[in-house]
Amino acid sequence: MSYCVNCGVELDQTASFCPLCHTPVVNPNQPVDTQSPKPFPTEPGEVAPASKQELSILITAMLACVAVCCGVLNIFLQSERVWSLYVIGAAVMLWIWLVPPLLMRGMHLLLRLLLDITAVAIYVYLISLDQNGTPWYLGLGLPIILWGGAVVLLLGLVLRVYRRSLITSVTIVIGSAGVFAVGVEAFVDRWLHGAWSPSWSLVVLAVCVGMVIPLIIIRRVPSLREEVRRRFHL
Ligand SMILES: [Zn+2]
């Protein structure tokens, strides 16, 4: 048995250095045993990254847990309204958004969007049924959901082509937000007044255009682009 001459810690037979103070071990009576295995791992352990299956199981378990807990709580609290159905519907919608894209590798953008929009449309429809608001759903809710889906689809297709640059992506997203706002106001006006009289959405559109134009200039002028990249660590 050897002890460190510097800090006095007891040393394993295989130690050539003190594990605490790194003093070399020199004991003429007991040479360092280089054959026996070391008492500690010599290579850093690595944890394998979580697989998509494991992640989808985790998400499913979390959402199911929330849904079941709310259902049970609803039963025990004996409230008149079945409010837990709202939470359960939201959990189902989130599951459709998150899990199929994880499990199906290379899921087509169109299929994914179709699935997501259908989930939102069904969820809002069920809410409208509960609130006795089917005309509202057909006249206003569904058109806005479909309009949102169309804008996101266009956004996805354009971003696929221009995904190289973050500045370009941000420009496209801001521009789409402006266009979406105009569409939403058009549907709201048509539902409320029967005719489209643009007001607030034009303000949103103007703000978006006001942000898009400088971003396009930055994208086009190399010196500005480099300055922005440096300042924002892009
Ligand atoms: Zn030591």
JSON list of C-alpha atoms and ligand atoms in Angstrom, two decimals:
[
{"chain": "A", "resi": 1, "resn": "MET", "atom": "CA", "xyz": [0.00, 0.00, 0.00]},
{"chain": "A", "resi": 2, "resn": "SER", "atom": "CA", "xyz": [1.40, 3.44, -1.01]},
{"chain": "A", "resi": 3, "resn": "TYR", "atom": "CA", "xyz": [0.54, 6.88, 0.29]},
{"chain": "A", "resi": 4, "resn": "CYS", "atom": "CA", "xyz": [0.99, 10.20, -1.51]},
{"chain": "A", "resi": 5, "resn": "VAL", "atom": "CA", "xyz": [4.14, 11.94, -0.24]},
{"chain": "A", "resi": 6, "resn": "ASN", "atom": "CA", "xyz": [2.49, 15.31, -0.76]},
{"chain": "A", "resi": 7, "resn": "CYS", "atom": "CA", "xyz": [-1.12, 15.01, 0.51]},
{"chain": "A", "resi": 8, "resn": "GLY", "atom": "CA", "xyz": [-1.04, 11.64, 2.26]},
{"chain": "A", "resi": 9, "resn": "VAL", "atom": "CA", "xyz": [-3.99, 10.09, 0.42]},
{"chain": "A", "resi": 10, "resn": "GLU", "atom": "CA", "xyz": [-4.04, 6.31, 0.15]},
{"chain": "A", "resi": 11, "resn": "LEU", "atom": "CA", "xyz": [-3.11, 5.24, -3.38]},
{"chain": "A", "resi": 12, "resn": "ASP", "atom": "CA", "xyz": [-4.27, 2.32, -5.48]},
{"chain": "A", "resi": 13, "resn": "GLN", "atom": "CA", "xyz": [-1.59, -0.09, -6.71]},
{"chain": "A", "resi": 14, "resn": "THR", "atom": "CA", "xyz": [-2.26, 0.94, -10.32]},
{"chain": "A", "resi": 15, "resn": "ALA", "atom": "CA", "xyz": [-1.90, 4.72, -9.68]},
{"chain": "A", "resi": 16, "resn": "SER", "atom": "CA", "xyz": [1.17, 6.34, -11.26]},
{"chain": "A", "resi": 17, "resn": "PHE", "atom": "CA", "xyz": [-0.04, 9.81, -10.15]},
{"chain": "A", "resi": 18, "resn": "CYS", "atom": "CA", "xyz": [-1.88, 10.91, -7.03]},
{"chain": "A", "resi": 19, "resn": "PRO", "atom": "CA", "xyz": [-5.53, 11.36, -8.15]},
{"chain": "A", "resi": 20, "resn": "LEU", "atom": "CA", "xyz": [-5.89, 14.42, -5.86]},
{"chain": "A", "resi": 21, "resn": "CYS", "atom": "CA", "xyz": [-2.69, 16.47, -6.21]},
{"chain": "A", "resi": 22, "resn": "HIS", "atom": "CA", "xyz": [-1.17, 14.76, -9.27]},
{"chain": "A", "resi": 23, "resn": "THR", "atom": "CA", "xyz": [2.16, 14.11, -7.55]},
{"chain": "A", "resi": 24, "resn": "PRO", "atom": "CA", "xyz": [4.04, 11.26, -9.31]},
{"chain": "A", "resi": 25, "resn": "VAL", "atom": "CA", "xyz": [4.10, 8.02, -7.30]},
{"chain": "A", "resi": 26, "resn": "VAL", "atom": "CA", "xyz": [7.60, 6.63, -6.70]},
{"chain": "A", "resi": 27, "resn": "ASN", "atom": "CA", "xyz": [7.73, 3.68, -4.28]},
{"chain": "A", "resi": 28, "resn": "PRO", "atom": "CA", "xyz": [10.85, 1.46, -4.76]},
{"chain": "A", "resi": 29, "resn": "ASN", "atom": "CA", "xyz": [9.29, -1.20, -2.51]},
{"chain": "A", "resi": 30, "resn": "GLN", "atom": "CA", "xyz": [6.11, -1.42, -4.56]},
{"chain": "A", "resi": 31, "resn": "PRO", "atom": "CA", "xyz": [6.36, -0.53, -8.27]},
{"chain": "A", "resi": 32, "resn": "VAL", "atom": "CA", "xyz": [3.23, 0.73, -10.01]},
{"chain": "A", "resi": 33, "resn": "ASP", "atom": "CA", "xyz": [1.04, -2.16, -11.17]},
{"chain": "A", "resi": 34, "resn": "THR", "atom": "CA", "xyz": [0.41, -1.44, -14.85]},
{"chain": "A", "resi": 35, "resn": "GLN", "atom": "CA", "xyz": [-1.35, -4.75, -15.56]},
{"chain": "A", "resi": 36, "resn": "SER", "atom": "CA", "xyz": [-4.39, -4.66, -13.26]},
{"chain": "A", "resi": 37, "resn": "PRO", "atom": "CA", "xyz": [-7.48, -2.70, -14.28]},
{"chain": "A", "resi": 38, "resn": "LYS", "atom": "CA", "xyz": [-7.77, 0.86, -12.93]},
{"chain": "A", "resi": 39, "resn": "PRO", "atom": "CA", "xyz": [-10.28, 1.38, -10.08]},
{"chain": "A", "resi": 40, "resn": "PHE", "atom": "CA", "xyz": [-11.98, 4.18, -12.06]},
{"chain": "A", "resi": 41, "resn": "PRO", "atom": "CA", "xyz": [-13.01, 4.50, -15.73]},
{"chain": "A", "resi": 42, "resn": "THR", "atom": "CA", "xyz": [-10.22, 5.94, -17.88]},
{"chain": "A", "resi": 43, "resn": "GLU", "atom": "CA", "xyz": [-12.45, 7.05, -20.76]},
{"chain": "A", "resi": 44, "resn": "PRO", "atom": "CA", "xyz": [-15.14, 9.73, -20.43]},
{"chain": "A", "resi": 45, "resn": "GLY", "atom": "CA", "xyz": [-18.61, 8.19, -20.54]},
{"chain": "A", "resi": 46, "resn": "GLU", "atom": "CA", "xyz": [-21.00, 9.36, -23.20]},
{"chain": "A", "resi": 47, "resn": "VAL", "atom": "CA", "xyz": [-24.77, 9.28, -22.99]},
{"chain": "A", "resi": 48, "resn": "ALA", "atom": "CA", "xyz": [-26.38, 8.46, -26.33]},
{"chain": "A", "resi": 49, "resn": "PRO", "atom": "CA", "xyz": [-28.74, 11.18, -27.55]},
{"chain": "A", "resi": 50, "resn": "ALA", "atom": "CA", "xyz": [-32.43, 10.42, -27.02]},
{"chain": "A", "resi": 51, "resn": "SER", "atom": "CA", "xyz": [-33.98, 8.62, -29.97]},
{"chain": "A", "resi": 52, "resn": "LYS", "atom": "CA", "xyz": [-37.06, 10.02, -31.68]},
{"chain": "A", "resi": 53, "resn": "GLN", "atom": "CA", "xyz": [-39.07, 7.02, -30.49]},
{"chain": "A", "resi": 54, "resn": "GLU", "atom": "CA", "xyz": [-38.13, 7.71, -26.87]},
{"chain": "A", "resi": 55, "resn": "LEU", "atom": "CA", "xyz": [-38.94, 11.39, -27.28]},
{"chain": "A", "resi": 56, "resn": "SER", "atom": "CA", "xyz": [-42.34, 10.60, -28.81]},
{"chain": "A", "resi": 57, "resn": "ILE", "atom": "CA", "xyz": [-43.12, 8.16, -25.97]},
{"chain": "A", "resi": 58, "resn": "LEU", "atom": "CA", "xyz": [-42.19, 10.89, -23.46]},
{"chain": "A", "resi": 59, "resn": "ILE", "atom": "CA", "xyz": [-44.40, 13.49, -25.19]},
{"chain": "A", "resi": 60, "resn": "THR", "atom": "CA", "xyz": [-47.29, 10.99, -25.43]},
{"chain": "A", "resi": 61, "resn": "ALA", "atom": "CA", "xyz": [-46.95, 10.11, -21.74]},
{"chain": "A", "resi": 62, "resn": "MET", "atom": "CA", "xyz": [-46.86, 13.78, -20.70]},
{"chain": "A", "resi": 63, "resn": "LEU", "atom": "CA", "xyz": [-49.92, 14.74, -22.75]},
{"chain": "A", "resi": 64, "resn": "ALA", "atom": "CA", "xyz": [-51.84, 11.63, -21.67]},
{"chain": "A", "resi": 65, "resn": "CYS", "atom": "CA", "xyz": [-50.98, 12.40, -18.04]},
{"chain": "A", "resi": 66, "resn": "VAL", "atom": "CA", "xyz": [-52.30, 15.98, -18.34]},
{"chain": "A", "resi": 67, "resn": "ALA", "atom": "CA", "xyz": [-55.48, 14.77, -20.09]},
{"chain": "A", "resi": 68, "resn": "VAL", "atom": "CA", "xyz": [-56.18, 12.00, -17.54]},
{"chain": "A", "resi": 69, "resn": "CYS", "atom": "CA", "xyz": [-55.45, 14.26, -14.54]},
{"chain": "A", "resi": 70, "resn": "CYS", "atom": "CA", "xyz": [-57.85, 16.94, -15.82]},
{"chain": "A", "resi": 71, "resn": "GLY", "atom": "CA", "xyz": [-60.53, 14.32, -16.57]},
{"chain": "A", "resi": 72, "resn": "VAL", "atom": "CA", "xyz": [-60.25, 12.85, -13.07]},
{"chain": "A", "resi": 73, "resn": "LEU", "atom": "CA", "xyz": [-60.22, 16.32, -11.49]},
{"chain": "A", "resi": 74, "resn": "ASN", "atom": "CA", "xyz": [-63.35, 17.23, -13.48]},
{"chain": "A", "resi": 75, "resn": "ILE", "atom": "CA", "xyz": [-65.15, 14.14, -12.17]},
{"chain": "A", "resi": 76, "resn": "PHE", "atom": "CA", "xyz": [-64.12, 14.70, -8.54]},
{"chain": "A", "resi": 77, "resn": "LEU", "atom": "CA", "xyz": [-64.87, 18.43, -8.49]},
{"chain": "A", "resi": 78, "resn": "GLN", "atom": "CA", "xyz": [-68.34, 17.64, -9.90]},
{"chain": "A", "resi": 79, "resn": "SER", "atom": "CA", "xyz": [-68.54, 20.93, -11.77]},
{"chain": "A", "resi": 80, "resn": "GLU", "atom": "CA", "xyz": [-71.52, 21.40, -14.09]},
{"chain": "A", "resi": 81, "resn": "ARG", "atom": "CA", "xyz": [-69.42, 22.04, -17.16]},
{"chain": "A", "resi": 82, "resn": "VAL", "atom": "CA", "xyz": [-67.19, 19.35, -18.66]},
{"chain": "A", "resi": 83, "resn": "TRP", "atom": "CA", "xyz": [-64.25, 21.77, -18.93]},
{"chain": "A", "resi": 84, "resn": "SER", "atom": "CA", "xyz": [-61.70, 18.94, -19.01]},
{"chain": "A", "resi": 85, "resn": "LEU", "atom": "CA", "xyz": [-62.76, 18.15, -22.60]},
{"chain": "A", "resi": 86, "resn": "TYR", "atom": "CA", "xyz": [-61.11, 21.43, -23.65]},
{"chain": "A", "resi": 87, "resn": "VAL", "atom": "CA", "xyz": [-57.82, 20.34, -22.10]},
{"chain": "A", "resi": 88, "resn": "ILE", "atom": "CA", "xyz": [-58.13, 16.81, -23.52]},
{"chain": "A", "resi": 89, "resn": "GLY", "atom": "CA", "xyz": [-58.84, 18.25, -26.99]},
{"chain": "A", "resi": 90, "resn": "ALA", "atom": "CA", "xyz": [-55.82, 20.54, -26.73]},
{"chain": "A", "resi": 91, "resn": "ALA", "atom": "CA", "xyz": [-53.65, 17.57, -25.65]},
{"chain": "A", "resi": 92, "resn": "VAL", "atom": "CA", "xyz": [-54.84, 15.53, -28.66]},
{"chain": "A", "resi": 93, "resn": "MET", "atom": "CA", "xyz": [-54.11, 18.50, -30.94]},
{"chain": "A", "resi": 94, "resn": "LEU", "atom": "CA", "xyz": [-50.61, 18.96, -29.52]},
{"chain": "A", "resi": 95, "resn": "TRP", "atom": "CA", "xyz": [-49.97, 15.22, -29.91]},
{"chain": "A", "resi": 96, "resn": "ILE", "atom": "CA", "xyz": [-50.94, 15.41, -33.61]},
{"chain": "A", "resi": 97, "resn": "TRP", "atom": "CA", "xyz": [-48.62, 18.41, -34.03]},
{"chain": "A", "resi": 98, "resn": "LEU", "atom": "CA", "xyz": [-45.61, 16.89, -32.30]},
{"chain": "A", "resi": 99, "resn": "VAL", "atom": "CA", "xyz": [-45.54, 13.10, -32.45]},
{"chain": "A", "resi": 100, "resn": "PRO", "atom": "CA", "xyz": [-46.26, 12.04, -36.10]},
{"chain": "A", "resi": 101, "resn": "PRO", "atom": "CA", "xyz": [-43.44, 14.28, -37.46]},
{"chain": "A", "resi": 102, "resn": "LEU", "atom": "CA", "xyz": [-41.07, 12.63, -34.95]},
{"chain": "A", "resi": 103, "resn": "LEU", "atom": "CA", "xyz": [-42.03, 9.08, -35.90]},
{"chain": "A", "resi": 104, "resn": "MET", "atom": "CA", "xyz": [-42.37, 9.53, -39.67]},
{"chain": "A", "resi": 105, "resn": "ARG", "atom": "CA", "xyz": [-38.95, 10.47, -41.01]},
{"chain": "A", "resi": 106, "resn": "GLY", "atom": "CA", "xyz": [-38.96, 13.01, -43.79]},
{"chain": "A", "resi": 107, "resn": "MET", "atom": "CA", "xyz": [-42.69, 13.66, -43.48]},
{"chain": "A", "resi": 108, "resn": "HIS", "atom": "CA", "xyz": [-43.83, 15.82, -46.39]},
{"chain": "A", "resi": 109, "resn": "LEU", "atom": "CA", "xyz": [-44.49, 19.45, -45.49]},
{"chain": "A", "resi": 110, "resn": "LEU", "atom": "CA", "xyz": [-47.90, 19.39, -47.19]},
{"chain": "A", "resi": 111, "resn": "LEU", "atom": "CA", "xyz": [-49.02, 16.25, -45.33]},
{"chain": "A", "resi": 112, "resn": "ARG", "atom": "CA", "xyz": [-47.79, 17.63, -42.02]},
{"chain": "A", "resi": 113, "resn": "LEU", "atom": "CA", "xyz": [-49.54, 20.95, -42.53]},
{"chain": "A", "resi": 114, "resn": "LEU", "atom": "CA", "xyz": [-52.75, 19.23, -43.62]},
{"chain": "A", "resi": 115, "resn": "LEU", "atom": "CA", "xyz": [-52.68, 17.12, -40.45]},
{"chain": "A", "resi": 116, "resn": "ASP", "atom": "CA", "xyz": [-51.97, 20.15, -38.23]},
{"chain": "A", "resi": 117, "resn": "ILE", "atom": "CA", "xyz": [-54.65, 22.34, -39.80]},
{"chain": "A", "resi": 118, "resn": "THR", "atom": "CA", "xyz": [-57.22, 19.51, -39.62]},
{"chain": "A", "resi": 119, "resn": "ALA", "atom": "CA", "xyz": [-56.42, 19.04, -35.92]},
{"chain": "A", "resi": 120, "resn": "VAL", "atom": "CA", "xyz": [-56.92, 22.77, -35.22]},
{"chain": "A", "resi": 121, "resn": "ALA", "atom": "CA", "xyz": [-60.11, 22.89, -37.31]},
{"chain": "A", "resi": 122, "resn": "ILE", "atom": "CA", "xyz": [-61.63, 19.88, -35.48]},
{"chain": "A", "resi": 123, "resn": "TYR", "atom": "CA", "xyz": [-60.64, 21.24, -32.07]},
{"chain": "A", "resi": 124, "resn": "VAL", "atom": "CA", "xyz": [-62.14, 24.69, -32.71]},
{"chain": "A", "resi": 125, "resn": "TYR", "atom": "CA", "xyz": [-65.24, 23.01, -34.22]},
{"chain": "A", "resi": 126, "resn": "LEU", "atom": "CA", "xyz": [-65.77, 20.99, -31.03]},
{"chain": "A", "resi": 127, "resn": "ILE", "atom": "CA", "xyz": [-65.43, 24.19, -28.97]},
{"chain": "A", "resi": 128, "resn": "SER", "atom": "CA", "xyz": [-67.98, 25.93, -31.23]},
{"chain": "A", "resi": 129, "resn": "LEU", "atom": "CA", "xyz": [-70.38, 22.99, -30.76]},
{"chain": "A", "resi": 130, "resn": "ASP", "atom": "CA", "xyz": [-70.06, 23.37, -26.98]},
{"chain": "A", "resi": 131, "resn": "GLN", "atom": "CA", "xyz": [-70.66, 27.12, -27.23]},
{"chain": "A", "resi": 132, "resn": "ASN", "atom": "CA", "xyz": [-73.58, 26.75, -29.72]},
{"chain": "A", "resi": 133, "resn": "GLY", "atom": "CA", "xyz": [-71.56, 28.79, -32.21]},
{"chain": "A", "resi": 134, "resn": "THR", "atom": "CA", "xyz": [-71.57, 26.69, -35.39]},
{"chain": "A", "resi": 135, "resn": "PRO", "atom": "CA", "xyz": [-72.48, 29.69, -37.65]},
{"chain": "A", "resi": 136, "resn": "TRP", "atom": "CA", "xyz": [-69.58, 31.62, -36.12]},
{"chain": "A", "resi": 137, "resn": "TYR", "atom": "CA", "xyz": [-67.30, 28.68, -36.80]},
{"chain": "A", "resi": 138, "resn": "LEU", "atom": "CA", "xyz": [-68.29, 28.31, -40.46]},
{"chain": "A", "resi": 139, "resn": "GLY", "atom": "CA", "xyz": [-68.38, 32.06, -41.16]},
{"chain": "A", "resi": 140, "resn": "LEU", "atom": "CA", "xyz": [-65.28, 33.19, -39.29]},
{"chain": "A", "resi": 141, "resn": "GLY", "atom": "CA", "xyz": [-63.32, 30.50, -37.45]},
{"chain": "A", "resi": 142, "resn": "LEU", "atom": "CA", "xyz": [-62.81, 28.04, -40.29]},
{"chain": "A", "resi": 143, "resn": "PRO", "atom": "CA", "xyz": [-61.87, 30.66, -42.94]},
{"chain": "A", "resi": 144, "resn": "ILE", "atom": "CA", "xyz": [-59.24, 32.16, -40.62]},
{"chain": "A", "resi": 145, "resn": "ILE", "atom": "CA", "xyz": [-57.81, 28.69, -39.81]},
{"chain": "A", "resi": 146, "resn": "LEU", "atom": "CA", "xyz": [-57.63, 27.83, -43.53]},
{"chain": "A", "resi": 147, "resn": "TRP", "atom": "CA", "xyz": [-56.11, 31.23, -44.33]},
{"chain": "A", "resi": 148, "resn": "GLY", "atom": "CA", "xyz": [-53.48, 30.68, -41.61]},
{"chain": "A", "resi": 149, "resn": "GLY", "atom": "CA", "xyz": [-52.75, 27.24, -43.08]},
{"chain": "A", "resi": 150, "resn": "ALA", "atom": "CA", "xyz": [-52.35, 28.71, -46.58]},
{"chain": "A", "resi": 151, "resn": "VAL", "atom": "CA", "xyz": [-49.95, 31.41, -45.32]},
{"chain": "A", "resi": 152, "resn": "VAL", "atom": "CA", "xyz": [-47.89, 28.85, -43.34]},
{"chain": "A", "resi": 153, "resn": "LEU", "atom": "CA", "xyz": [-47.77, 26.54, -46.39]},
{"chain": "A", "resi": 154, "resn": "LEU", "atom": "CA", "xyz": [-46.51, 29.36, -48.60]},
{"chain": "A", "resi": 155, "resn": "LEU", "atom": "CA", "xyz": [-44.04, 30.35, -45.87]},
{"chain": "A", "resi": 156, "resn": "GLY", "atom": "CA", "xyz": [-42.76, 26.77, -45.63]},
{"chain": "A", "resi": 157, "resn": "LEU", "atom": "CA", "xyz": [-42.30, 26.46, -49.40]},
{"chain": "A", "resi": 158, "resn": "VAL", "atom": "CA", "xyz": [-40.50, 29.82, -49.69]},
{"chain": "A", "resi": 159, "resn": "LEU", "atom": "CA", "xyz": [-38.28, 29.11, -46.66]},
{"chain": "A", "resi": 160, "resn": "ARG", "atom": "CA", "xyz": [-37.31, 25.78, -48.21]},
{"chain": "A", "resi": 161, "resn": "VAL", "atom": "CA", "xyz": [-35.81, 27.67, -51.15]},
{"chain": "A", "resi": 162, "resn": "TYR", "atom": "CA", "xyz": [-34.21, 30.53, -49.13]},
{"chain": "A", "resi": 163, "resn": "ARG", "atom": "CA", "xyz": [-33.24, 28.74, -45.94]},
{"chain": "A", "resi": 164, "resn": "ARG", "atom": "CA", "xyz": [-29.53, 29.57, -46.30]},
{"chain": "A", "resi": 165, "resn": "SER", "atom": "CA", "xyz": [-29.75, 32.96, -44.65]},
{"chain": "A", "resi": 166, "resn": "LEU", "atom": "CA", "xyz": [-31.31, 33.85, -41.29]},
{"chain": "A", "resi": 167, "resn": "ILE", "atom": "CA", "xyz": [-31.87, 37.46, -42.38]},
{"chain": "A", "resi": 168, "resn": "THR", "atom": "CA", "xyz": [-33.85, 36.28, -45.43]},
{"chain": "A", "resi": 169, "resn": "SER", "atom": "CA", "xyz": [-35.91, 33.88, -43.29]},
{"chain": "A", "resi": 170, "resn": "VAL", "atom": "CA", "xyz": [-36.78, 36.63, -40.77]},
{"chain": "A", "resi": 171, "resn": "THR", "atom": "CA", "xyz": [-37.73, 38.96, -43.66]},
{"chain": "A", "resi": 172, "resn": "ILE", "atom": "CA", "xyz": [-40.07, 36.35, -45.15]},
{"chain": "A", "resi": 173, "resn": "VAL", "atom": "CA", "xyz": [-41.68, 35.55, -41.77]},
{"chain": "A", "resi": 174, "resn": "ILE", "atom": "CA", "xyz": [-42.34, 39.25, -41.00]},
{"chain": "A", "resi": 175, "resn": "GLY", "atom": "CA", "xyz": [-43.78, 39.80, -44.48]},
{"chain": "A", "resi": 176, "resn": "SER", "atom": "CA", "xyz": [-46.09, 36.78, -44.11]},
{"chain": "A", "resi": 177, "resn": "ALA", "atom": "CA", "xyz": [-47.32, 38.08, -40.72]},
{"chain": "A", "resi": 178, "resn": "GLY", "atom": "CA", "xyz": [-48.42, 41.33, -42.42]},
{"chain": "A", "resi": 179, "resn": "VAL", "atom": "CA", "xyz": [-50.23, 39.45, -45.20]},
{"chain": "A", "resi": 180, "resn": "PHE", "atom": "CA", "xyz": [-51.90, 37.16, -42.62]},
{"chain": "A", "resi": 181, "resn": "ALA", "atom": "CA", "xyz": [-53.17, 40.19, -40.65]},
{"chain": "A", "resi": 182, "resn": "VAL", "atom": "CA", "xyz": [-54.78, 41.69, -43.78]},
{"chain": "A", "resi": 183, "resn": "GLY", "atom": "CA", "xyz": [-56.54, 38.40, -44.50]},
{"chain": "A", "resi": 184, "resn": "VAL", "atom": "CA", "xyz": [-57.79, 38.07, -40.90]},
{"chain": "A", "resi": 185, "resn": "GLU", "atom": "CA", "xyz": [-59.30, 41.56, -40.99]},
{"chain": "A", "resi": 186, "resn": "ALA", "atom": "CA", "xyz": [-60.92, 40.81, -44.34]},
{"chain": "A", "resi": 187, "resn": "PHE", "atom": "CA", "xyz": [-62.65, 37.73, -42.86]},
{"chain": "A", "resi": 188, "resn": "VAL", "atom": "CA", "xyz": [-63.66, 39.56, -39.66]},
{"chain": "A", "resi": 189, "resn": "ASP", "atom": "CA", "xyz": [-65.09, 42.51, -41.64]},
{"chain": "A", "resi": 190, "resn": "ARG", "atom": "CA", "xyz": [-66.97, 40.23, -44.00]},
{"chain": "A", "resi": 191, "resn": "TRP", "atom": "CA", "xyz": [-68.47, 38.39, -41.02]},
{"chain": "A", "resi": 192, "resn": "LEU", "atom": "CA", "xyz": [-69.36, 41.50, -38.99]},
{"chain": "A", "resi": 193, "resn": "HIS", "atom": "CA", "xyz": [-70.25, 44.11, -41.65]},
{"chain": "A", "resi": 194, "resn": "GLY", "atom": "CA", "xyz": [-70.58, 42.13, -44.87]},
{"chain": "A", "resi": 195, "resn": "ALA", "atom": "CA", "xyz": [-67.88, 44.18, -46.60]},
{"chain": "A", "resi": 196, "resn": "TRP", "atom": "CA", "xyz": [-64.14, 44.59, -46.26]},
{"chain": "A", "resi": 197, "resn": "SER", "atom": "CA", "xyz": [-63.02, 47.96, -44.87]},
{"chain": "A", "resi": 198, "resn": "PRO", "atom": "CA", "xyz": [-59.32, 47.60, -44.05]},
{"chain": "A", "resi": 199, "resn": "SER", "atom": "CA", "xyz": [-58.10, 49.58, -41.03]},
{"chain": "A", "resi": 200, "resn": "TRP", "atom": "CA", "xyz": [-55.95, 47.99, -38.28]},
{"chain": "A", "resi": 201, "resn": "SER", "atom": "CA", "xyz": [-54.52, 45.35, -40.57]},
{"chain": "A", "resi": 202, "resn": "LEU", "atom": "CA", "xyz": [-53.10, 48.07, -42.81]},
{"chain": "A", "resi": 203, "resn": "VAL", "atom": "CA", "xyz": [-51.22, 49.45, -39.78]},
{"chain": "A", "resi": 204, "resn": "VAL", "atom": "CA", "xyz": [-49.81, 45.96, -39.10]},
{"chain": "A", "resi": 205, "resn": "LEU", "atom": "CA", "xyz": [-48.94, 45.58, -42.79]},
{"chain": "A", "resi": 206, "resn": "ALA", "atom": "CA", "xyz": [-47.25, 49.02, -42.83]},
{"chain": "A", "resi": 207, "resn": "VAL", "atom": "CA", "xyz": [-45.16, 48.09, -39.76]},
{"chain": "A", "resi": 208, "resn": "CYS", "atom": "CA", "xyz": [-44.19, 44.78, -41.38]},
{"chain": "A", "resi": 209, "resn": "VAL", "atom": "CA", "xyz": [-43.27, 46.47, -44.67]},
{"chain": "A", "resi": 210, "resn": "GLY", "atom": "CA", "xyz": [-41.32, 49.06, -42.67]},
{"chain": "A", "resi": 211, "resn": "MET", "atom": "CA", "xyz": [-39.28, 46.20, -41.18]},
{"chain": "A", "resi": 212, "resn": "VAL", "atom": "CA", "xyz": [-38.99, 44.19, -44.39]},
{"chain": "A", "resi": 213, "resn": "ILE", "atom": "CA", "xyz": [-37.50, 47.01, -46.54]},
{"chain": "A", "resi": 214, "resn": "PRO", "atom": "CA", "xyz": [-34.46, 47.68, -44.26]},
{"chain": "A", "resi": 215, "resn": "LEU", "atom": "CA", "xyz": [-33.93, 43.90, -43.96]},
{"chain": "A", "resi": 216, "resn": "ILE", "atom": "CA", "xyz": [-33.88, 43.57, -47.79]},
{"chain": "A", "resi": 217, "resn": "ILE", "atom": "CA", "xyz": [-31.39, 46.46, -47.99]},
{"chain": "A", "resi": 218, "resn": "ILE", "atom": "CA", "xyz": [-29.20, 44.81, -45.30]},
{"chain": "A", "resi": 219, "resn": "ARG", "atom": "CA", "xyz": [-29.37, 41.53, -47.21]},
{"chain": "A", "resi": 220, "resn": "ARG", "atom": "CA", "xyz": [-28.30, 43.22, -50.46]},
{"chain": "A", "resi": 221, "resn": "VAL", "atom": "CA", "xyz": [-25.43, 45.39, -49.14]},
{"chain": "A", "resi": 222, "resn": "PRO", "atom": "CA", "xyz": [-22.50, 43.13, -48.17]},
{"chain": "A", "resi": 223, "resn": "SER", "atom": "CA", "xyz": [-20.90, 45.60, -45.69]},
{"chain": "A", "resi": 224, "resn": "LEU", "atom": "CA", "xyz": [-24.21, 46.05, -43.81]},
{"chain": "A", "resi": 225, "resn": "ARG", "atom": "CA", "xyz": [-24.83, 42.30, -43.85]},
{"chain": "A", "resi": 226, "resn": "GLU", "atom": "CA", "xyz": [-21.44, 41.61, -42.29]},
{"chain": "A", "resi": 227, "resn": "GLU", "atom": "CA", "xyz": [-21.98, 44.32, -39.66]},
{"chain": "A", "resi": 228, "resn": "VAL", "atom": "CA", "xyz": [-25.34, 42.79, -38.65]},
{"chain": "A", "resi": 229, "resn": "ARG", "atom": "CA", "xyz": [-23.82, 39.29, -38.57]},
{"chain": "A", "resi": 230, "resn": "ARG", "atom": "CA", "xyz": [-21.04, 40.53, -36.29]},
{"chain": "A", "resi": 231, "resn": "ARG", "atom": "CA", "xyz": [-23.32, 42.51, -33.96]},
{"chain": "A", "resi": 232, "resn": "PHE", "atom": "CA", "xyz": [-25.91, 39.77, -33.52]},
{"chain": "A", "resi": 233, "resn": "HIS", "atom": "CA", "xyz": [-23.44, 36.86, -33.65]},
{"chain": "A", "resi": 234, "resn": "LEU", "atom": "CA", "xyz": [-25.20, 35.24, -36.59]},
{"chain": "B", "resi": 1, "resn": "ZN", "atom": "ZN", "xyz": [-1.52, 13.63, -3.34]}
]
